[in-house]
Amino acid sequence: MNIKANVSLLALNTLALPGRAEFFCRVSTNDELAEGLSYARAEQLPVTILGGGSNVVLAGDIAGLVVQIATCGIERRQQNDDSQRIHWTAAAGENWHQFVQHTLAEKSYGLENLSLIPGLVGAAPIQNIGAYGLELSDRFVSLVALEIATGNAVNFSKSDCKFGYRDSVFKQGAAGQFVVTSVTVALSERANVDIRYPALAAALAGESPEALNPQQVSAAVCRIRQQKLPDPAVQPNAGSFFKNPVLSNEQWQQLQAEYPQLPGYPQPDGTIKLPAAWLIDQAGWKGAEGQGCGVHREHALVLINSGACSGQQLLQLAGDIVVDIEQRFGILLVIEPQVFGSPV
Ligand code: EPU
């Protein structure tokens, strides 16, 4: 394991924001990770974990040790019962989409709606990744994480993780305390496709769920994502920049009386989730440009770094949008990616 000082992180975050790690190491095994953590403990350095950098806003330089996870390995375990369930465990450094494709190729079904989500396996539970009607928590069994303060391996069950919409204990009470090393999901040998999400149903119009296989659903999800979401290699971005707000039914009806076109997705607990993209789009921000960053032309929820902006400039744009949406609709948007580092 090689610890370097003063390393640029520009190529390691999909928003291509500038920022440097005071110290940096890339770990390919869990032993190297443990070694890096014990070095940080000995030197009293704060630790920041970087996965694929696809859900991160670099506000500036990061003090302490930045650890990039590059571990690999995927394991399949048939359950010894008649549930036709198969447990798959992937190392934190595996690419999420490649893991999904691997399970599909091995005829294990259940992750198809989460195809093409950028980032690594280890980051997936942190924000409970979700798309097209499915969240990681729907398939999640357990994870193993190292406690940064002690280096001890800790097993987290699904309830330990306290999953919510784009949320988990790792963004709340346990924030900054653990490094995920592997994630286990339960999949099925039986295909059971779910194409109820409107955009997915529309993309597969005319097809009945019974006639579709999970690979076709995965391909449709990939097509939608490629059409709607910009490729970070071409237009640096971090996917959705804000969470979709969740309102009580009463709040939603009040707003809908004022804006009859307001979309809303009823949630199992009676609340209504509404697309932040719609609010931002209505407010006229779509395609807005300035200070080297802007709002994507095709999707109002995606902010892009269009001209070598800084994290501060991007966060300024996000802040302007938050203020405007609150003034117009009385709704406070919350930033979805994690913000790392402090301004220089
Ligand atoms: N819409 C607009 N203008 C736009 C884009 C969308 O008005 O420019 C409205 C439309 O009414 C559309 C609705 O917003 O029907 C929803 O749009 P979309 O289906 O693209 O989904 P989203 O709510 O914007 C969420 C997730 C995405 C996920 C998709 C599909 C969040 C914060 N985002 O986006 O996740 O891929 O649903 O399930 O929940 C991510 O987290 O980075 C991400 C891309």
CSV table of C-alpha atoms and ligand atoms in Angstrom, one decimal:
chain,number,residue,atom,x,y,z
A,1,MET,CA,0.0,0.0,0.0
A,2,ASN,CA,1.4,3.3,-1.1
A,3,ILE,CA,0.3,6.5,0.7
A,4,LYS,CA,0.9,9.6,-1.4
A,5,ALA,CA,0.7,13.2,-0.4
A,6,ASN,CA,-1.1,16.1,-2.1
A,7,VAL,CA,-3.0,14.1,-4.8
A,8,SER,CA,-5.4,15.7,-7.3
A,9,LEU,CA,-8.9,14.2,-7.1
A,10,LEU,CA,-10.2,15.8,-10.3
A,11,ALA,CA,-10.1,12.6,-12.3
A,12,LEU,CA,-11.7,10.6,-9.4
A,13,ASN,CA,-15.0,12.4,-9.2
A,14,THR,CA,-17.6,12.3,-12.1
A,15,LEU,CA,-18.3,16.1,-11.7
A,16,ALA,CA,-14.6,16.7,-12.5
A,17,LEU,CA,-14.4,19.2,-9.7
A,18,PRO,CA,-10.9,20.3,-8.6
A,19,GLY,CA,-9.6,19.4,-5.1
A,20,ARG,CA,-6.7,17.6,-3.6
A,21,ALA,CA,-6.3,14.9,-0.9
A,22,GLU,CA,-3.8,15.7,1.8
A,23,PHE,CA,-2.9,12.0,1.7
A,24,PHE,CA,-4.2,9.4,-0.6
A,25,CYS,CA,-4.1,5.6,-1.1
A,26,ARG,CA,-5.8,3.1,-3.3
A,27,VAL,CA,-6.5,-0.3,-1.7
A,28,SER,CA,-7.0,-3.5,-3.7
A,29,THR,CA,-7.5,-5.8,-0.7
A,30,ASN,CA,-9.2,-5.6,2.7
A,31,ASP,CA,-5.8,-6.1,4.3
A,32,GLU,CA,-4.5,-3.0,2.5
A,33,LEU,CA,-7.6,-1.2,3.7
A,34,ALA,CA,-7.0,-2.2,7.3
A,35,GLU,CA,-3.4,-1.1,6.9
A,36,GLY,CA,-4.5,2.3,5.6
A,37,LEU,CA,-7.0,2.8,8.5
A,38,SER,CA,-4.3,1.9,11.0
A,39,TYR,CA,-1.9,4.4,9.5
A,40,ALA,CA,-4.6,7.1,9.7
A,41,ARG,CA,-5.2,6.1,13.4
A,42,ALA,CA,-1.5,6.3,14.2
A,43,GLU,CA,-1.1,9.7,12.5
A,44,GLN,CA,-4.5,10.9,13.8
A,45,LEU,CA,-5.7,11.7,10.3
A,46,PRO,CA,-9.4,11.9,9.4
A,47,VAL,CA,-10.5,9.3,6.8
A,48,THR,CA,-12.6,9.9,3.7
A,49,ILE,CA,-13.7,7.0,1.6
A,50,LEU,CA,-14.0,7.4,-2.1
A,51,GLY,CA,-15.8,4.9,-4.3
A,52,GLY,CA,-16.5,5.7,-7.9
A,53,GLY,CA,-16.8,9.4,-7.1
A,54,SER,CA,-20.2,9.5,-8.9
A,55,ASN,CA,-22.2,10.8,-6.0
A,56,VAL,CA,-19.8,13.3,-4.6
A,57,VAL,CA,-19.4,17.1,-4.7
A,58,LEU,CA,-15.9,18.2,-3.9
A,59,ALA,CA,-16.2,21.5,-2.2
A,60,GLY,CA,-12.4,21.9,-2.1
A,61,ASP,CA,-9.4,20.0,-0.7
A,62,ILE,CA,-9.8,17.1,1.7
A,63,ALA,CA,-7.7,17.1,4.9
A,64,GLY,CA,-6.4,13.7,6.1
A,65,LEU,CA,-6.4,10.4,4.3
A,66,VAL,CA,-8.6,9.7,1.3
A,67,VAL,CA,-8.9,6.0,0.6
A,68,GLN,CA,-10.0,4.8,-2.8
A,69,ILE,CA,-11.6,1.4,-2.7
A,70,ALA,CA,-10.5,-1.0,-5.5
A,71,THR,CA,-11.3,-4.4,-4.0
A,72,CYS,CA,-12.9,-7.1,-6.1
A,73,GLY,CA,-14.6,-10.4,-5.9
A,74,ILE,CA,-18.1,-11.8,-6.5
A,75,GLU,CA,-19.5,-14.9,-4.7
A,76,ARG,CA,-22.7,-16.9,-5.2
A,77,ARG,CA,-24.3,-19.0,-2.5
A,78,GLN,CA,-27.4,-21.1,-3.3
A,79,GLN,CA,-29.7,-21.2,-0.3
A,80,ASN,CA,-30.3,-24.7,1.0
A,81,ASP,CA,-34.1,-24.4,1.0
A,82,ASP,CA,-36.8,-24.5,-1.6
A,83,SER,CA,-37.0,-20.7,-1.9
A,84,GLN,CA,-35.0,-20.6,-5.2
A,85,ARG,CA,-33.1,-17.7,-3.5
A,86,ILE,CA,-29.5,-17.1,-4.3
A,87,HIS,CA,-27.3,-14.9,-2.1
A,88,TRP,CA,-24.7,-12.9,-4.0
A,89,THR,CA,-21.9,-11.1,-2.1
A,90,ALA,CA,-19.8,-8.5,-4.0
A,91,ALA,CA,-16.7,-6.7,-2.8
A,92,ALA,CA,-17.1,-3.0,-2.2
A,93,GLY,CA,-14.8,-2.1,-5.1
A,94,GLU,CA,-16.8,-4.0,-7.7
A,95,ASN,CA,-18.5,-1.7,-10.3
A,96,TRP,CA,-22.3,-1.8,-9.5
A,97,HIS,CA,-23.5,-2.1,-13.1
A,98,GLN,CA,-21.0,-4.9,-13.9
A,99,PHE,CA,-22.2,-6.7,-10.8
A,100,VAL,CA,-25.9,-6.4,-11.9
A,101,GLN,CA,-24.9,-7.7,-15.4
A,102,HIS,CA,-23.0,-10.6,-13.9
A,103,THR,CA,-25.9,-11.8,-11.8
A,104,LEU,CA,-28.3,-11.5,-14.8
A,105,ALA,CA,-25.8,-13.5,-17.0
A,106,GLU,CA,-25.8,-16.2,-14.2
A,107,LYS,CA,-29.6,-16.3,-14.3
A,108,SER,CA,-30.1,-14.7,-10.9
A,109,TYR,CA,-32.9,-12.1,-11.2
A,110,GLY,CA,-34.0,-9.1,-9.2
A,111,LEU,CA,-31.5,-6.3,-9.8
A,112,GLU,CA,-32.5,-5.5,-13.4
A,113,ASN,CA,-34.2,-2.2,-12.6
A,114,LEU,CA,-31.0,-1.0,-11.0
A,115,SER,CA,-29.0,-1.4,-14.2
A,116,LEU,CA,-26.5,1.3,-15.3
A,117,ILE,CA,-26.5,3.1,-11.9
A,118,PRO,CA,-22.9,4.6,-11.8
A,119,GLY,CA,-20.6,3.9,-8.9
A,120,LEU,CA,-19.3,1.0,-6.8
A,121,VAL,CA,-21.0,-1.8,-4.8
A,122,GLY,CA,-19.7,-0.4,-1.5
A,123,ALA,CA,-21.4,3.0,-2.1
A,124,ALA,CA,-24.8,1.4,-3.0
A,125,PRO,CA,-26.1,0.9,0.6
A,126,ILE,CA,-24.8,4.3,1.8
A,127,GLN,CA,-27.5,6.1,-0.2
A,128,ASN,CA,-29.7,3.1,-0.8
A,129,ILE,CA,-29.6,3.5,-4.6
A,130,GLY,CA,-32.9,3.3,-6.3
A,131,ALA,CA,-34.4,3.6,-9.8
A,132,TYR,CA,-37.5,2.5,-11.8
A,133,GLY,CA,-39.5,1.4,-8.8
A,134,LEU,CA,-36.8,-0.6,-7.0
A,135,GLU,CA,-34.3,0.2,-4.2
A,136,LEU,CA,-31.3,-1.7,-3.1
A,137,SER,CA,-33.0,-2.3,0.3
A,138,ASP,CA,-35.6,-4.5,-1.5
A,139,ARG,CA,-32.9,-7.0,-2.3
A,140,PHE,CA,-30.5,-6.4,0.5
A,141,VAL,CA,-29.5,-9.1,3.0
A,142,SER,CA,-26.4,-7.7,4.9
A,143,LEU,CA,-23.1,-6.0,4.6
A,144,VAL,CA,-19.7,-6.1,6.3
A,145,ALA,CA,-17.9,-2.9,7.2
A,146,LEU,CA,-14.7,-2.0,9.0
A,147,GLU,CA,-15.1,0.5,11.8
A,148,ILE,CA,-12.6,3.3,11.1
A,149,ALA,CA,-11.8,4.0,14.8
A,150,THR,CA,-10.9,0.4,15.6
A,151,GLY,CA,-10.4,-1.5,12.3
A,152,ASN,CA,-12.9,-4.1,13.5
A,153,ALA,CA,-15.2,-5.9,11.0
A,154,VAL,CA,-18.8,-5.4,11.8
A,155,ASN,CA,-21.8,-7.2,10.3
A,156,PHE,CA,-24.9,-5.0,9.5
A,157,SER,CA,-28.3,-6.6,9.0
A,158,LYS,CA,-30.9,-4.9,6.9
A,159,SER,CA,-32.6,-3.4,10.0
A,160,ASP,CA,-29.2,-2.2,11.3
A,161,CYS,CA,-28.8,-0.2,8.1
A,162,LYS,CA,-32.0,1.8,8.7
A,163,PHE,CA,-32.7,2.3,5.0
A,164,GLY,CA,-34.9,5.1,3.8
A,165,TYR,CA,-35.3,7.0,0.5
A,166,ARG,CA,-31.7,7.7,-0.6
A,167,ASP,CA,-30.8,7.2,3.0
A,168,SER,CA,-29.2,4.8,5.5
A,169,VAL,CA,-27.6,4.8,9.0
A,170,PHE,CA,-24.3,5.5,7.1
A,171,LYS,CA,-25.6,9.0,6.2
A,172,GLN,CA,-27.1,9.5,9.7
A,173,GLY,CA,-25.9,8.2,13.1
A,174,ALA,CA,-23.0,6.2,11.7
A,175,ALA,CA,-21.8,8.8,9.1
A,176,GLY,CA,-18.1,8.7,8.6
A,177,GLN,CA,-17.6,5.8,11.0
A,178,PHE,CA,-17.5,2.8,8.8
A,179,VAL,CA,-16.0,1.6,5.5
A,180,VAL,CA,-18.2,-1.0,3.7
A,181,THR,CA,-16.2,-3.9,2.5
A,182,SER,CA,-18.8,-6.2,1.0
A,183,VAL,CA,-22.6,-6.3,0.3
A,184,THR,CA,-24.9,-9.3,0.1
A,185,VAL,CA,-28.2,-9.4,-1.8
A,186,ALA,CA,-30.8,-12.1,-2.2
A,187,LEU,CA,-31.8,-12.8,-5.8
A,188,SER,CA,-34.1,-15.4,-7.4
A,189,GLU,CA,-33.8,-18.1,-10.1
A,190,ARG,CA,-37.3,-17.2,-11.0
A,191,ALA,CA,-37.8,-14.1,-13.2
A,192,ASN,CA,-40.4,-11.7,-11.8
A,193,VAL,CA,-40.2,-8.5,-13.8
A,194,ASP,CA,-41.6,-5.2,-12.4
A,195,ILE,CA,-42.3,-2.6,-15.1
A,196,ARG,CA,-44.8,-0.5,-13.2
A,197,TYR,CA,-42.6,2.6,-13.1
A,198,PRO,CA,-44.3,4.9,-15.7
A,199,ALA,CA,-41.1,5.7,-17.8
A,200,LEU,CA,-40.2,2.0,-17.9
A,201,ALA,CA,-43.8,0.9,-18.8
A,202,ALA,CA,-43.8,3.6,-21.5
A,203,ALA,CA,-40.4,2.4,-22.9
A,204,LEU,CA,-41.8,-1.2,-23.1
A,205,ALA,CA,-45.2,-0.1,-24.3
A,206,GLY,CA,-47.2,-3.0,-25.6
A,207,GLU,CA,-45.2,-5.7,-23.9
A,208,SER,CA,-46.9,-7.6,-21.1
A,209,PRO,CA,-44.7,-8.3,-18.0
A,210,GLU,CA,-45.2,-12.1,-18.5
A,211,ALA,CA,-43.7,-11.9,-22.0
A,212,LEU,CA,-40.5,-10.0,-20.9
A,213,ASN,CA,-37.4,-11.4,-19.4
A,214,PRO,CA,-35.2,-9.6,-16.9
A,215,GLN,CA,-32.5,-9.0,-19.5
A,216,GLN,CA,-35.0,-7.1,-21.7
A,217,VAL,CA,-36.0,-5.0,-18.7
A,218,SER,CA,-32.3,-4.3,-18.0
A,219,ALA,CA,-31.8,-3.3,-21.6
A,220,ALA,CA,-34.8,-0.9,-21.5
A,221,VAL,CA,-33.6,0.7,-18.2
A,222,CYS,CA,-30.1,1.2,-19.9
A,223,ARG,CA,-31.8,2.8,-22.9
A,224,ILE,CA,-33.9,5.2,-20.8
A,225,ARG,CA,-30.9,6.2,-18.6
A,226,GLN,CA,-28.7,6.7,-21.7
A,227,GLN,CA,-31.3,9.0,-23.3
A,228,LYS,CA,-32.1,11.0,-20.2
A,229,LEU,CA,-28.9,11.2,-18.2
A,230,PRO,CA,-25.7,12.7,-19.6
A,231,ASP,CA,-22.6,10.6,-19.8
A,232,PRO,CA,-20.2,12.0,-17.1
A,233,ALA,CA,-17.3,11.3,-19.5
A,234,VAL,CA,-18.8,13.9,-21.9
A,235,GLN,CA,-20.7,16.2,-19.5
A,236,PRO,CA,-19.4,15.9,-16.0
A,237,ASN,CA,-22.3,15.3,-13.5
A,238,ALA,CA,-23.4,13.3,-10.5
A,239,GLY,CA,-26.8,12.1,-11.5
A,240,SER,CA,-29.7,13.6,-9.6
A,241,PHE,CA,-28.5,16.6,-7.6
A,242,PHE,CA,-31.6,16.9,-5.4
A,243,LYS,CA,-33.8,14.3,-3.6
A,244,ASN,CA,-37.4,14.2,-4.7
A,245,PRO,CA,-39.4,15.9,-1.9
A,246,VAL,CA,-42.0,13.9,0.0
A,247,LEU,CA,-45.2,15.7,1.0
A,248,SER,CA,-48.2,14.7,3.1
A,249,ASN,CA,-51.3,14.1,1.1
A,250,GLU,CA,-52.8,17.3,2.4
A,251,GLN,CA,-49.7,19.4,1.4
A,252,TRP,CA,-49.6,17.8,-2.0
A,253,GLN,CA,-53.3,18.5,-2.7
A,254,GLN,CA,-52.9,22.2,-1.7
A,255,LEU,CA,-50.0,22.5,-4.2
A,256,GLN,CA,-51.9,20.6,-6.8
A,257,ALA,CA,-54.8,22.9,-6.5
A,258,GLU,CA,-52.4,25.7,-7.5
A,259,TYR,CA,-50.6,23.6,-10.1
A,260,PRO,CA,-53.0,21.2,-11.7
A,261,GLN,CA,-50.2,19.6,-13.8
A,262,LEU,CA,-48.2,18.7,-10.7
A,263,PRO,CA,-47.1,15.1,-10.9
A,264,GLY,CA,-47.0,13.0,-7.7
A,265,TYR,CA,-46.3,9.4,-6.8
A,266,PRO,CA,-48.2,8.0,-3.8
A,267,GLN,CA,-45.9,6.1,-1.4
A,268,PRO,CA,-46.9,3.0,0.6
A,269,ASP,CA,-47.1,5.1,3.8
A,270,GLY,CA,-49.7,7.6,2.3
A,271,THR,CA,-47.2,10.4,1.6
A,272,ILE,CA,-46.7,11.7,-2.0
A,273,LYS,CA,-43.3,11.9,-3.6
A,274,LEU,CA,-43.0,14.6,-6.3
A,275,PRO,CA,-40.4,15.1,-8.9
A,276,ALA,CA,-38.0,17.8,-8.0
A,277,ALA,CA,-37.2,17.9,-11.7
A,278,TRP,CA,-40.7,19.1,-12.4
A,279,LEU,CA,-40.4,22.0,-9.9
A,280,ILE,CA,-37.0,23.0,-11.3
A,281,ASP,CA,-38.2,22.7,-14.8
A,282,GLN,CA,-41.3,24.8,-14.1
A,283,ALA,CA,-39.1,27.5,-12.5
A,284,GLY,CA,-37.3,27.8,-15.8
A,285,TRP,CA,-33.9,26.5,-14.7
A,286,LYS,CA,-33.6,23.7,-17.3
A,287,GLY,CA,-30.6,24.5,-19.6
A,288,ALA,CA,-29.5,27.5,-17.4
A,289,GLU,CA,-25.8,28.3,-17.6
A,290,GLY,CA,-23.4,30.4,-15.7
A,291,GLN,CA,-20.1,30.4,-13.8
A,292,GLY,CA,-18.8,27.2,-15.6
A,293,CYS,CA,-21.8,25.1,-14.5
A,294,GLY,CA,-25.5,24.7,-15.3
A,295,VAL,CA,-28.6,22.6,-15.4
A,296,HIS,CA,-28.7,19.8,-18.0
A,297,ARG,CA,-30.9,20.6,-21.1
A,298,GLU,CA,-32.6,17.2,-21.0
A,299,HIS,CA,-33.1,16.7,-17.3
A,300,ALA,CA,-33.7,19.5,-14.8
A,301,LEU,CA,-32.5,17.4,-11.8
A,302,VAL,CA,-29.0,17.0,-13.2
A,303,LEU,CA,-26.4,19.8,-12.6
A,304,ILE,CA,-23.4,19.7,-15.0
A,305,ASN,CA,-19.9,21.1,-14.8
A,306,SER,CA,-19.8,22.7,-18.2
A,307,GLY,CA,-16.6,24.7,-18.0
A,308,ALA,CA,-14.2,23.8,-15.3
A,309,CYS,CA,-16.2,25.2,-12.4
A,310,SER,CA,-15.2,24.8,-8.7
A,311,GLY,CA,-17.3,22.9,-6.2
A,312,GLN,CA,-18.2,26.2,-4.6
A,313,GLN,CA,-19.6,27.5,-7.9
A,314,LEU,CA,-21.6,24.4,-8.3
A,315,LEU,CA,-22.9,24.6,-4.8
A,316,GLN,CA,-23.7,28.3,-5.3
A,317,LEU,CA,-25.9,27.3,-8.3
A,318,ALA,CA,-27.6,24.6,-6.3
A,319,GLY,CA,-28.2,27.1,-3.5
A,320,ASP,CA,-29.8,29.6,-5.9
A,321,ILE,CA,-32.1,26.8,-7.2
A,322,VAL,CA,-33.0,25.8,-3.6
A,323,VAL,CA,-33.9,29.4,-2.7
A,324,ASP,CA,-36.0,30.0,-5.9
A,325,ILE,CA,-37.9,26.7,-5.4
A,326,GLU,CA,-38.7,27.5,-1.8
A,327,GLN,CA,-39.9,31.0,-2.8
A,328,ARG,CA,-42.1,29.7,-5.6
A,329,PHE,CA,-43.5,26.5,-4.2
A,330,GLY,CA,-42.7,26.6,-0.4
A,331,ILE,CA,-40.7,23.3,-0.8
A,332,LEU,CA,-37.2,23.0,0.6
A,333,LEU,CA,-35.0,20.8,-1.8
A,334,VAL,CA,-32.3,18.7,-0.2
A,335,ILE,CA,-29.0,18.0,-2.0
A,336,GLU,CA,-28.6,14.3,-2.9
A,337,PRO,CA,-24.8,13.8,-3.3
A,338,GLN,CA,-22.4,13.8,-0.4
A,339,VAL,CA,-20.3,17.0,-0.1
A,340,PHE,CA,-16.6,16.4,0.7
A,341,GLY,CA,-13.8,18.8,1.5
A,342,SER,CA,-13.6,22.5,2.4
A,343,PRO,CA,-13.0,25.5,0.2
A,344,VAL,CA,-9.4,26.5,-0.3
B,1,EPU,N1,-39.5,15.9,-15.2
B,1,EPU,C1,-39.6,17.2,-15.6
B,1,EPU,N2,-38.6,17.8,-16.2
B,1,EPU,C2,-37.4,17.2,-16.4
B,1,EPU,C3,-37.3,15.9,-16.0
B,1,EPU,C4,-38.3,15.2,-15.4
B,1,EPU,O1,-40.7,17.8,-15.4
B,1,EPU,O2,-36.5,17.8,-17.0
B,1,EPU,C5,-40.6,15.3,-14.4
B,1,EPU,C6,-41.5,14.5,-15.3
B,1,EPU,O3,-42.8,14.7,-14.8
B,1,EPU,C7,-41.1,13.1,-15.1
B,1,EPU,C8,-40.7,13.2,-13.6
B,1,EPU,O4,-40.1,14.4,-13.5
B,1,EPU,O5,-42.1,12.2,-15.3
B,1,EPU,C9,-39.7,12.1,-13.1
B,1,EPU,O6,-38.6,12.1,-13.9
B,1,EPU,P1,-37.6,10.8,-14.0
B,1,EPU,O7,-38.4,9.5,-14.3
B,1,EPU,O8,-36.5,11.1,-14.8
B,1,EPU,O9,-37.2,10.5,-12.5
B,1,EPU,P2,-36.6,11.5,-11.3
B,1,EPU,O10,-37.7,11.6,-10.3
B,1,EPU,O11,-36.2,12.8,-11.9
B,1,EPU,C10,-35.6,9.6,-9.9
B,1,EPU,C11,-34.3,9.3,-9.3
B,1,EPU,C12,-33.3,8.8,-10.3
B,1,EPU,C13,-33.8,7.6,-11.0
B,1,EPU,C14,-35.2,7.9,-11.6
B,1,EPU,C15,-35.8,6.7,-12.2
B,1,EPU,C16,-34.1,10.7,-7.3
B,1,EPU,C17,-33.5,11.9,-6.7
B,1,EPU,N3,-33.8,10.4,-8.6
B,1,EPU,O12,-35.4,10.7,-10.8
B,1,EPU,O13,-32.0,8.5,-9.7
B,1,EPU,O14,-32.9,7.1,-12.0
B,1,EPU,O15,-36.1,8.4,-10.6
B,1,EPU,O16,-36.3,5.9,-11.2
B,1,EPU,O17,-34.9,10.0,-6.7
B,1,EPU,C18,-29.9,9.4,-9.0
B,1,EPU,O18,-30.2,9.2,-7.9
B,1,EPU,O19,-28.8,9.9,-9.3
B,1,EPU,C19,-30.9,9.1,-10.1
B,1,EPU,C20,-30.6,9.4,-11.4
